């Protein structure tokens, strides 16, 4: 943990002490249960690239055919994939699917349940970017 300050305040010291205590408890638990912490090693960017290429190909095929795309069915399928990705700890892929579901829900035609692909700009995932209209959690006001 890195803190930048001219002096250590009481609240900063309490936070450092609490963090140290939690770390000590975790290390003790790990020793008692024979756990050796190690980082997760996955090719996240590679799987995201494959998913993006597949999505682009599907979108192009549907657009070229001029067919309506069943939004309700697509959202259900994407939600299933999102939960599978989250369970597999593929959080970037799950976030991409969540954002795509959000965009599809905004475009859904309530009378037909379909949307014409190609009428809207493609949904593109950018790591670190937030959804439109949402403030980052660090700037949200908290009730006192």
GROMACS .gro file of N, CA and C in nm:
model
  432
    1UNK      N    1   0.086  -0.116   0.000
    1UNK     CA    2   0.000   0.000   0.000
    1UNK      C    3   0.091   0.123   0.000
    2UNK      N    4   0.055   0.222  -0.080
    2UNK     CA    5   0.132   0.346  -0.088
    2UNK      C    6   0.041   0.462  -0.053
    3UNK      N    7   0.084   0.542   0.044
    3UNK     CA    8   0.010   0.661   0.084
    3UNK      C    9   0.101   0.782   0.067
    4UNK      N   10   0.045   0.890   0.020
    4UNK     CA   11   0.119   1.015   0.006
    4UNK      C   12   0.055   1.119   0.098
    5UNK      N   13   0.132   1.165   0.196
    5UNK     CA   14   0.080   1.266   0.288
    5UNK      C   15   0.197   1.330   0.361
    6UNK      N   16   0.175   1.450   0.410
    6UNK     CA   17   0.277   1.518   0.489
    6UNK      C   18   0.287   1.459   0.629
    7UNK      N   19   0.172   1.416   0.681
    7UNK     CA   20   0.170   1.355   0.814
    7UNK      C   21   0.064   1.246   0.817
    8UNK      N   22   0.081   1.153   0.908
    8UNK     CA   23  -0.013   1.042   0.922
    8UNK      C   24  -0.123   1.083   1.019
    9UNK      N   25  -0.247   1.082   0.970
    9UNK     CA   26  -0.361   1.116   1.055
    9UNK      C   27  -0.407   0.992   1.130
   10UNK      N   28  -0.494   1.012   1.229
   10UNK     CA   29  -0.546   0.899   1.307
   10UNK      C   30  -0.620   0.800   1.217
   11UNK      N   31  -0.702   0.851   1.127
   11UNK     CA   32  -0.778   0.762   1.039
   11UNK      C   33  -0.686   0.685   0.945
   12UNK      N   34  -0.579   0.749   0.898
   12UNK     CA   35  -0.483   0.678   0.813
   12UNK      C   36  -0.416   0.566   0.892
   13UNK      N   37  -0.377   0.594   1.015
   13UNK     CA   38  -0.311   0.494   1.098
   13UNK      C   39  -0.404   0.377   1.127
   14UNK      N   40  -0.532   0.407   1.155
   14UNK     CA   41  -0.629   0.300   1.179
   14UNK      C   42  -0.643   0.212   1.055
   15UNK      N   43  -0.645   0.275   0.937
   15UNK     CA   44  -0.658   0.200   0.813
   15UNK      C   45  -0.535   0.111   0.789
   16UNK      N   46  -0.417   0.164   0.815
   16UNK     CA   47  -0.294   0.086   0.799
   16UNK      C   48  -0.293  -0.030   0.898
   17UNK      N   49  -0.331  -0.004   1.022
   17UNK     CA   50  -0.335  -0.109   1.124
   17UNK      C   51  -0.435  -0.218   1.087
   18UNK      N   52  -0.552  -0.177   1.040
   18UNK     CA   53  -0.655  -0.273   1.001
   18UNK      C   54  -0.608  -0.359   0.884
   19UNK      N   55  -0.545  -0.297   0.786
   19UNK     CA   56  -0.494  -0.370   0.671
   19UNK      C   57  -0.386  -0.469   0.713
   20UNK      N   58  -0.297  -0.426   0.801
   20UNK     CA   59  -0.191  -0.514   0.850
   20UNK      C   60  -0.249  -0.632   0.926
   21UNK      N   61  -0.351  -0.607   1.008
   21UNK     CA   62  -0.415  -0.715   1.084
   21UNK      C   63  -0.483  -0.814   0.990
   22UNK      N   64  -0.552  -0.764   0.890
   22UNK     CA   65  -0.618  -0.854   0.794
   22UNK      C   66  -0.515  -0.937   0.718
   23UNK      N   67  -0.404  -0.875   0.680
   23UNK     CA   68  -0.299  -0.948   0.610
   23UNK      C   69  -0.241  -1.058   0.701
   24UNK      N   70  -0.219  -1.024   0.829
   24UNK     CA   71  -0.166  -1.122   0.924
   24UNK      C   72  -0.262  -1.240   0.938
   25UNK      N   73  -0.393  -1.211   0.950
   25UNK     CA   74  -0.493  -1.317   0.963
   25UNK      C   75  -0.497  -1.405   0.838
   26UNK      N   76  -0.487  -1.343   0.721
   26UNK     CA   77  -0.490  -1.420   0.597
   26UNK      C   78  -0.367  -1.511   0.587
   27UNK      N   79  -0.250  -1.459   0.621
   27UNK     CA   80  -0.129  -1.540   0.616
   27UNK      C   81  -0.136  -1.655   0.715
   28UNK      N   82  -0.191  -1.630   0.833
   28UNK     CA   83  -0.208  -1.734   0.934
   28UNK      C   84  -0.303  -1.844   0.884
   29UNK      N   85  -0.414  -1.803   0.825
   29UNK     CA   86  -0.510  -1.898   0.769
   29UNK      C   87  -0.445  -1.981   0.657
   30UNK      N   88  -0.371  -1.913   0.570
   30UNK     CA   89  -0.306  -1.983   0.460
   30UNK      C   90  -0.206  -2.087   0.511
   31UNK      N   91  -0.126  -2.052   0.614
   31UNK     CA   92  -0.030  -2.147   0.671
   31UNK      C   93  -0.103  -2.266   0.734
   32UNK      N   94  -0.212  -2.239   0.807
   32UNK     CA   95  -0.287  -2.346   0.875
   32UNK      C   96  -0.351  -2.443   0.776
   33UNK      N   97  -0.385  -2.395   0.657
   33UNK     CA   98  -0.454  -2.479   0.559
   33UNK      C   99  -0.365  -2.517   0.440
   34UNK      N  100  -0.236  -2.488   0.449
   34UNK     CA  101  -0.143  -2.525   0.344
   34UNK      C  102  -0.168  -2.457   0.210
   35UNK      N  103  -0.212  -2.333   0.215
   35UNK     CA  104  -0.243  -2.259   0.092
   35UNK      C  105  -0.124  -2.171   0.055
   36UNK      N  106  -0.082  -2.181  -0.070
   36UNK     CA  107   0.023  -2.093  -0.122
   36UNK      C  108  -0.040  -1.999  -0.223
   37UNK      N  109  -0.049  -1.871  -0.191
   37UNK     CA  110  -0.111  -1.777  -0.285
   37UNK      C  111  -0.031  -1.768  -0.415
   38UNK      N  112  -0.104  -1.762  -0.525
   38UNK     CA  113  -0.040  -1.741  -0.655
   38UNK      C  114  -0.136  -1.668  -0.745
   39UNK      N  115  -0.082  -1.599  -0.843
   39UNK     CA  116  -0.165  -1.518  -0.931
   39UNK      C  117  -0.238  -1.606  -1.033
   40UNK      N  118  -0.349  -1.556  -1.083
   40UNK     CA  119  -0.425  -1.625  -1.186
   40UNK      C  120  -0.357  -1.598  -1.319
   41UNK      N  121  -0.333  -1.703  -1.395
   41UNK     CA  122  -0.268  -1.687  -1.525
   41UNK      C  123  -0.365  -1.732  -1.633
   42UNK      N  124  -0.419  -1.637  -1.706
   42UNK     CA  125  -0.511  -1.666  -1.815
   42UNK      C  126  -0.480  -1.575  -1.932
   43UNK      N  127  -0.507  -1.624  -2.050
   43UNK     CA  128  -0.489  -1.543  -2.171
   43UNK      C  129  -0.618  -1.467  -2.197
   44UNK      N  130  -0.644  -1.367  -2.114
   44UNK     CA  131  -0.770  -1.293  -2.122
   44UNK      C  132  -0.782  -1.218  -2.254
   45UNK      N  133  -0.677  -1.148  -2.291
   45UNK     CA  134  -0.686  -1.067  -2.412
   45UNK      C  135  -0.707  -1.154  -2.536
   46UNK      N  136  -0.647  -1.273  -2.537
   46UNK     CA  137  -0.665  -1.362  -2.652
   46UNK      C  138  -0.810  -1.409  -2.664
   47UNK      N  139  -0.871  -1.448  -2.553
   47UNK     CA  140  -1.010  -1.494  -2.558
   47UNK      C  141  -1.104  -1.379  -2.593
   48UNK      N  142  -1.071  -1.258  -2.548
   48UNK     CA  143  -1.153  -1.142  -2.583
   48UNK      C  144  -1.144  -1.111  -2.731
   49UNK      N  145  -1.024  -1.127  -2.789
   49UNK     CA  146  -1.009  -1.102  -2.932
   49UNK      C  147  -1.091  -1.202  -3.013
   50UNK      N  148  -1.090  -1.329  -2.971
   50UNK     CA  149  -1.169  -1.431  -3.042
   50UNK      C  150  -1.318  -1.400  -3.031
   51UNK      N  151  -1.363  -1.360  -2.913
   51UNK     CA  152  -1.504  -1.328  -2.894
   51UNK      C  153  -1.543  -1.207  -2.978
   52UNK      N  154  -1.455  -1.108  -2.985
   52UNK     CA  155  -1.483  -0.988  -3.064
   52UNK      C  156  -1.492  -1.021  -3.212
   53UNK      N  157  -1.400  -1.105  -3.262
   53UNK     CA  158  -1.404  -1.143  -3.404
   53UNK      C  159  -1.532  -1.219  -3.436
   54UNK      N  160  -1.573  -1.309  -3.347
   54UNK     CA  161  -1.696  -1.385  -3.369
   54UNK      C  162  -1.818  -1.293  -3.369
   55UNK      N  163  -1.820  -1.197  -3.278
   55UNK     CA  164  -1.932  -1.103  -3.271
   55UNK      C  165  -1.939  -1.018  -3.398
   56UNK      N  166  -1.823  -0.971  -3.444
   56UNK     CA  167  -1.821  -0.890  -3.565
   56UNK      C  168  -1.869  -0.970  -3.686
   57UNK      N  169  -1.827  -1.096  -3.696
   57UNK     CA  170  -1.868  -1.180  -3.808
   57UNK      C  171  -2.019  -1.204  -3.804
   58UNK      N  172  -2.072  -1.230  -3.686
   58UNK     CA  173  -2.216  -1.253  -3.672
   58UNK      C  174  -2.294  -1.126  -3.707
   59UNK      N  175  -2.247  -1.013  -3.656
   59UNK     CA  176  -2.315  -0.886  -3.683
   59UNK      C  177  -2.314  -0.855  -3.832
   60UNK      N  178  -2.201  -0.881  -3.899
   60UNK     CA  179  -2.190  -0.856  -4.042
   60UNK      C  180  -2.286  -0.946  -4.119
   61UNK      N  181  -2.292  -1.074  -4.081
   61UNK     CA  182  -2.378  -1.169  -4.152
   61UNK      C  183  -2.525  -1.130  -4.138
   62UNK      N  184  -2.566  -1.091  -4.018
   62UNK     CA  185  -2.705  -1.051  -3.996
   62UNK      C  186  -2.735  -0.923  -4.072
   63UNK      N  187  -2.642  -0.829  -4.069
   63UNK     CA  188  -2.661  -0.702  -4.139
   63UNK      C  189  -2.672  -0.724  -4.290
   64UNK      N  190  -2.586  -0.808  -4.345
   64UNK     CA  191  -2.587  -0.834  -4.489
   64UNK      C  192  -2.716  -0.903  -4.532
   65UNK      N  193  -2.768  -0.989  -4.446
   65UNK     CA  194  -2.891  -1.060  -4.480
   65UNK      C  195  -3.012  -0.968  -4.470
   66UNK      N  196  -2.999  -0.856  -4.399
   66UNK     CA  197  -3.109  -0.762  -4.382
   66UNK      C  198  -3.220  -0.816  -4.294
   67UNK      N  199  -3.188  -0.916  -4.215
   67UNK     CA  200  -3.290  -0.981  -4.132
   67UNK      C  201  -3.301  -0.911  -3.997
   68UNK      N  202  -3.418  -0.926  -3.938
   68UNK     CA  203  -3.436  -0.878  -3.801
   68UNK      C  204  -3.366  -0.975  -3.707
   69UNK      N  205  -3.312  -0.922  -3.602
   69UNK     CA  206  -3.240  -1.000  -3.503
   69UNK      C  207  -3.327  -1.006  -3.379
   70UNK      N  208  -3.358  -1.124  -3.328
   70UNK     CA  209  -3.445  -1.139  -3.212
   70UNK      C  210  -3.371  -1.092  -3.087
   71UNK      N  211  -3.404  -0.974  -3.042
   71UNK     CA  212  -3.332  -0.912  -2.931
   71UNK      C  213  -3.355  -0.988  -2.801
   72UNK      N  214  -3.477  -1.030  -2.777
   72UNK     CA  215  -3.508  -1.100  -2.652
   72UNK      C  216  -3.425  -1.228  -2.642
   73UNK      N  217  -3.421  -1.303  -2.752
   73UNK     CA  218  -3.343  -1.427  -2.753
   73UNK      C  219  -3.193  -1.397  -2.741
   74UNK      N  220  -3.148  -1.293  -2.809
   74UNK     CA  221  -3.006  -1.256  -2.803
   74UNK      C  222  -2.966  -1.215  -2.662
   75UNK      N  223  -3.052  -1.137  -2.596
   75UNK     CA  224  -3.021  -1.092  -2.460
   75UNK      C  225  -3.015  -1.212  -2.366
   76UNK      N  226  -3.108  -1.305  -2.378
   76UNK     CA  227  -3.107  -1.424  -2.293
   76UNK      C  228  -2.980  -1.505  -2.313
   77UNK      N  229  -2.939  -1.522  -2.438
   77UNK     CA  230  -2.818  -1.598  -2.469
   77UNK      C  231  -2.694  -1.525  -2.415
   78UNK      N  232  -2.691  -1.393  -2.433
   78UNK     CA  233  -2.575  -1.316  -2.386
   78UNK      C  234  -2.567  -1.315  -2.234
   79UNK      N  235  -2.682  -1.312  -2.166
   79UNK     CA  236  -2.682  -1.317  -2.020
   79UNK      C  237  -2.628  -1.451  -1.971
   80UNK      N  238  -2.667  -1.559  -2.040
   80UNK     CA  239  -2.616  -1.692  -2.004
   80UNK      C  240  -2.463  -1.694  -2.021
   81UNK      N  241  -2.414  -1.642  -2.133
   81UNK     CA  242  -2.270  -1.637  -2.157
   81UNK      C  243  -2.199  -1.549  -2.055
   82UNK      N  244  -2.263  -1.438  -2.016
   82UNK     CA  245  -2.204  -1.347  -1.919
   82UNK      C  246  -2.184  -1.418  -1.785
   83UNK      N  247  -2.286  -1.491  -1.739
   83UNK     CA  248  -2.274  -1.562  -1.612
   83UNK      C  249  -2.170  -1.673  -1.619
   84UNK      N  250  -2.163  -1.743  -1.734
   84UNK     CA  251  -2.061  -1.846  -1.751
   84UNK      C  252  -1.921  -1.784  -1.747
   85UNK      N  253  -1.905  -1.669  -1.811
   85UNK     CA  254  -1.775  -1.601  -1.812
   85UNK      C  255  -1.737  -1.558  -1.671
   86UNK      N  256  -1.833  -1.507  -1.595
   86UNK     CA  257  -1.805  -1.464  -1.458
   86UNK      C  258  -1.766  -1.583  -1.371
   87UNK      N  259  -1.835  -1.696  -1.387
   87UNK     CA  260  -1.801  -1.815  -1.309
   87UNK      C  261  -1.662  -1.866  -1.344
   88UNK      N  262  -1.622  -1.848  -1.470
   88UNK     CA  263  -1.489  -1.890  -1.515
   88UNK      C  264  -1.384  -1.784  -1.486
   89UNK      N  265  -1.424  -1.679  -1.413
   89UNK     CA  266  -1.336  -1.568  -1.375
   89UNK      C  267  -1.282  -1.493  -1.497
   90UNK      N  268  -1.359  -1.490  -1.604
   90UNK     CA  269  -1.326  -1.412  -1.723
   90UNK      C  270  -1.403  -1.281  -1.714
   91UNK      N  271  -1.360  -1.196  -1.622
   91UNK     CA  272  -1.436  -1.077  -1.587
   91UNK      C  273  -1.441  -0.973  -1.699
   92UNK      N  274  -1.334  -0.963  -1.777
   92UNK     CA  275  -1.336  -0.866  -1.887
   92UNK      C  276  -1.440  -0.907  -1.992
   93UNK      N  277  -1.447  -1.036  -2.021
   93UNK     CA  278  -1.546  -1.085  -2.118
   93UNK      C  279  -1.687  -1.066  -2.063
   94UNK      N  280  -1.705  -1.093  -1.933
   94UNK     CA  281  -1.836  -1.074  -1.871
   94UNK      C  282  -1.877  -0.927  -1.876
   95UNK      N  283  -1.783  -0.837  -1.854
   95UNK     CA  284  -1.813  -0.694  -1.860
   95UNK      C  285  -1.849  -0.652  -2.002
   96UNK      N  286  -1.779  -0.707  -2.100
   96UNK     CA  287  -1.811  -0.678  -2.240
   96UNK      C  288  -1.954  -0.722  -2.272
   97UNK      N  289  -1.990  -0.842  -2.230
   97UNK     CA  290  -2.126  -0.892  -2.254
   97UNK      C  291  -2.229  -0.807  -2.180
   98UNK      N  292  -2.198  -0.767  -2.057
   98UNK     CA  293  -2.290  -0.682  -1.980
   98UNK      C  294  -2.317  -0.551  -2.054
   99UNK      N  295  -2.211  -0.491  -2.106
   99UNK     CA  296  -2.226  -0.365  -2.179
   99UNK      C  297  -2.307  -0.383  -2.307
  100UNK      N  298  -2.286  -0.495  -2.375
  100UNK     CA  299  -2.361  -0.522  -2.498
  100UNK      C  300  -2.509  -0.546  -2.467
  101UNK      N  301  -2.537  -0.616  -2.358
  101UNK     CA  302  -2.675  -0.640  -2.316
  101UNK      C  303  -2.742  -0.506  -2.284
  102UNK      N  304  -2.670  -0.419  -2.216
  102UNK     CA  305  -2.721  -0.286  -2.181
  102UNK      C  306  -2.760  -0.211  -2.308
  103UNK      N  307  -2.673  -0.212  -2.409
  103UNK     CA  308  -2.702  -0.143  -2.535
  103UNK      C  309  -2.820  -0.206  -2.608
  104UNK      N  310  -2.827  -0.338  -2.609
  104UNK     CA  311  -2.939  -0.406  -2.676
  104UNK      C  312  -3.072  -0.374  -2.607
  105UNK      N  313  -3.071  -0.369  -2.476
  105UNK     CA  314  -3.194  -0.337  -2.404
  105UNK      C  315  -3.241  -0.195  -2.436
  106UNK      N  316  -3.147  -0.105  -2.460
  106UNK     CA  317  -3.185   0.032  -2.497
  106UNK      C  318  -3.246   0.038  -2.636
  107UNK      N  319  -3.206  -0.051  -2.728
  107UNK     CA  320  -3.252  -0.044  -2.867
  107UNK      C  321  -3.373  -0.132  -2.894
  108UNK      N  322  -3.411  -0.214  -2.798
  108UNK     CA  323  -3.519  -0.310  -2.821
  108UNK      C  324  -3.650  -0.239  -2.858
  109UNK      N  325  -3.715  -0.288  -2.961
  109UNK     CA  326  -3.846  -0.238  -3.004
  109UNK      C  327  -3.952  -0.313  -2.923
  110UNK      N  328  -4.024  -0.247  -2.832
  110UNK     CA  329  -4.117  -0.317  -2.745
  110UNK      C  330  -4.236  -0.378  -2.819
  111UNK      N  331  -4.263  -0.333  -2.941
  111UNK     CA  332  -4.377  -0.384  -3.015
  111UNK      C  333  -4.343  -0.510  -3.093
  112UNK      N  334  -4.221  -0.522  -3.142
  112UNK     CA  335  -4.183  -0.636  -3.224
  112UNK      C  336  -4.086  -0.730  -3.152
  113UNK      N  337  -4.010  -0.677  -3.056
  113UNK     CA  338  -3.909  -0.759  -2.989
  113UNK      C  339  -3.786  -0.779  -3.076
  114UNK      N  340  -3.771  -0.697  -3.180
  114UNK     CA  341  -3.655  -0.711  -3.268
  114UNK      C  342  -3.594  -0.574  -3.294
  115UNK      N  343  -3.472  -0.576  -3.341
  115UNK     CA  344  -3.402  -0.454  -3.379
  115UNK      C  345  -3.326  -0.484  -3.507
  116UNK      N  346  -3.321  -0.388  -3.596
  116UNK     CA  347  -3.249  -0.407  -3.721
  116UNK      C  348  -3.101  -0.381  -3.696
  117UNK      N  349  -3.019  -0.482  -3.716
  117UNK     CA  350  -2.875  -0.466  -3.698
  117UNK      C  351  -2.823  -0.376  -3.808
  118UNK      N  352  -2.731  -0.290  -3.774
  118UNK     CA  353  -2.670  -0.202  -3.874
  118UNK      C  354  -2.724  -0.061  -3.866
  119UNK      N  355  -2.835  -0.040  -3.799
  119UNK     CA  356  -2.890   0.095  -3.786
  119UNK      C  357  -2.818   0.173  -3.678
  120UNK      N  358  -2.752   0.103  -3.588
  120UNK     CA  359  -2.681   0.170  -3.479
  120UNK      C  360  -2.532   0.142  -3.491
  121UNK      N  361  -2.457   0.226  -3.428
  121UNK     CA  362  -2.312   0.209  -3.424
  121UNK      C  363  -2.280   0.081  -3.346
  122UNK      N  364  -2.178   0.009  -3.389
  122UNK     CA  365  -2.139  -0.114  -3.321
  122UNK      C  366  -2.099  -0.085  -3.178
  123UNK      N  367  -2.128  -0.180  -3.090
  123UNK     CA  368  -2.092  -0.167  -2.950
  123UNK      C  369  -1.947  -0.211  -2.936
  124UNK      N  370  -1.863  -0.125  -2.886
  124UNK     CA  371  -1.721  -0.156  -2.874
  124UNK      C  372  -1.682  -0.146  -2.728
  125UNK      N  373  -1.612  -0.246  -2.679
  125UNK     CA  374  -1.568  -0.250  -2.540
  125UNK      C  375  -1.432  -0.183  -2.528
  126UNK      N  376  -1.421  -0.089  -2.435
  126UNK     CA  377  -1.294  -0.022  -2.407
  126UNK      C  378  -1.266  -0.039  -2.258
  127UNK      N  379  -1.165  -0.117  -2.221
  127UNK     CA  380  -1.136  -0.136  -2.079
  127UNK      C  381  -1.113  -0.002  -2.010
  128UNK      N  382  -1.170   0.012  -1.893
  128UNK     CA  383  -1.152   0.133  -1.814
  128UNK      C  384  -1.252   0.242  -1.843
  129UNK      N  385  -1.332   0.229  -1.947
  129UNK     CA  386  -1.431   0.331  -1.978
  129UNK      C  387  -1.560   0.298  -1.905
  130UNK      N  388  -1.636   0.400  -1.873
  130UNK     CA  389  -1.761   0.381  -1.800
  130UNK      C  390  -1.879   0.395  -1.895
  131UNK      N  391  -1.993   0.350  -1.848
  131UNK     CA  392  -2.115   0.361  -1.928
  131UNK      C  393  -2.160   0.506  -1.934
  132UNK      N  394  -2.226   0.546  -2.042
  132UNK     CA  395  -2.273   0.684  -2.053
  132UNK      C  396  -2.370   0.717  -1.939
  133UNK      N  397  -2.355   0.838  -1.884
  133UNK     CA  398  -2.447   0.882  -1.779
  133UNK      C  399  -2.412   0.835  -1.640
  134UNK      N  400  -2.307   0.755  -1.627
  134UNK     CA  401  -2.269   0.706  -1.495
  134UNK      C  402  -2.140   0.774  -1.452
  135UNK      N  403  -2.139   0.820  -1.328
  135UNK     CA  404  -2.018   0.879  -1.274
  135UNK      C  405  -1.933   0.768  -1.215
  136UNK      N  406  -1.801   0.782  -1.219
  136UNK     CA  407  -1.716   0.683  -1.154
  136UNK      C  408  -1.750   0.676  -1.006
  137UNK      N  409  -1.737   0.558  -0.946
  137UNK     CA  410  -1.775   0.540  -0.806
  137UNK      C  411  -1.697   0.632  -0.713
  138UNK      N  412  -1.575   0.670  -0.750
  138UNK     CA  413  -1.496   0.755  -0.662
  138UNK      C  414  -1.550   0.897  -0.654
  139UNK      N  415  -1.636   0.938  -0.749
  139UNK     CA  416  -1.690   1.074  -0.745
  139UNK      C  417  -1.834   1.079  -0.700
  140UNK      N  418  -1.892   0.963  -0.669
  140UNK     CA  419  -2.031   0.962  -0.622
  140UNK      C  420  -2.038   1.022  -0.483
  141UNK      N  421  -2.145   1.095  -0.461
  141UNK     CA  422  -2.164   1.155  -0.330
  141UNK      C  423  -2.215   1.050  -0.234
  142UNK      N  424  -2.164   1.054  -0.115
  142UNK     CA  425  -2.208   0.960  -0.013
  142UNK      C  426  -2.282   1.035   0.094
  143UNK      N  427  -2.386   0.970   0.146
  143UNK     CA  428  -2.464   1.031   0.254
  143UNK      C  429  -2.385   1.024   0.383
  144UNK      N  430  -2.392   1.130   0.460
  144UNK     CA  431  -2.316   1.134   0.586
  144UNK      C  432  -2.399   1.081   0.699
   0.00000   0.00000   0.00000
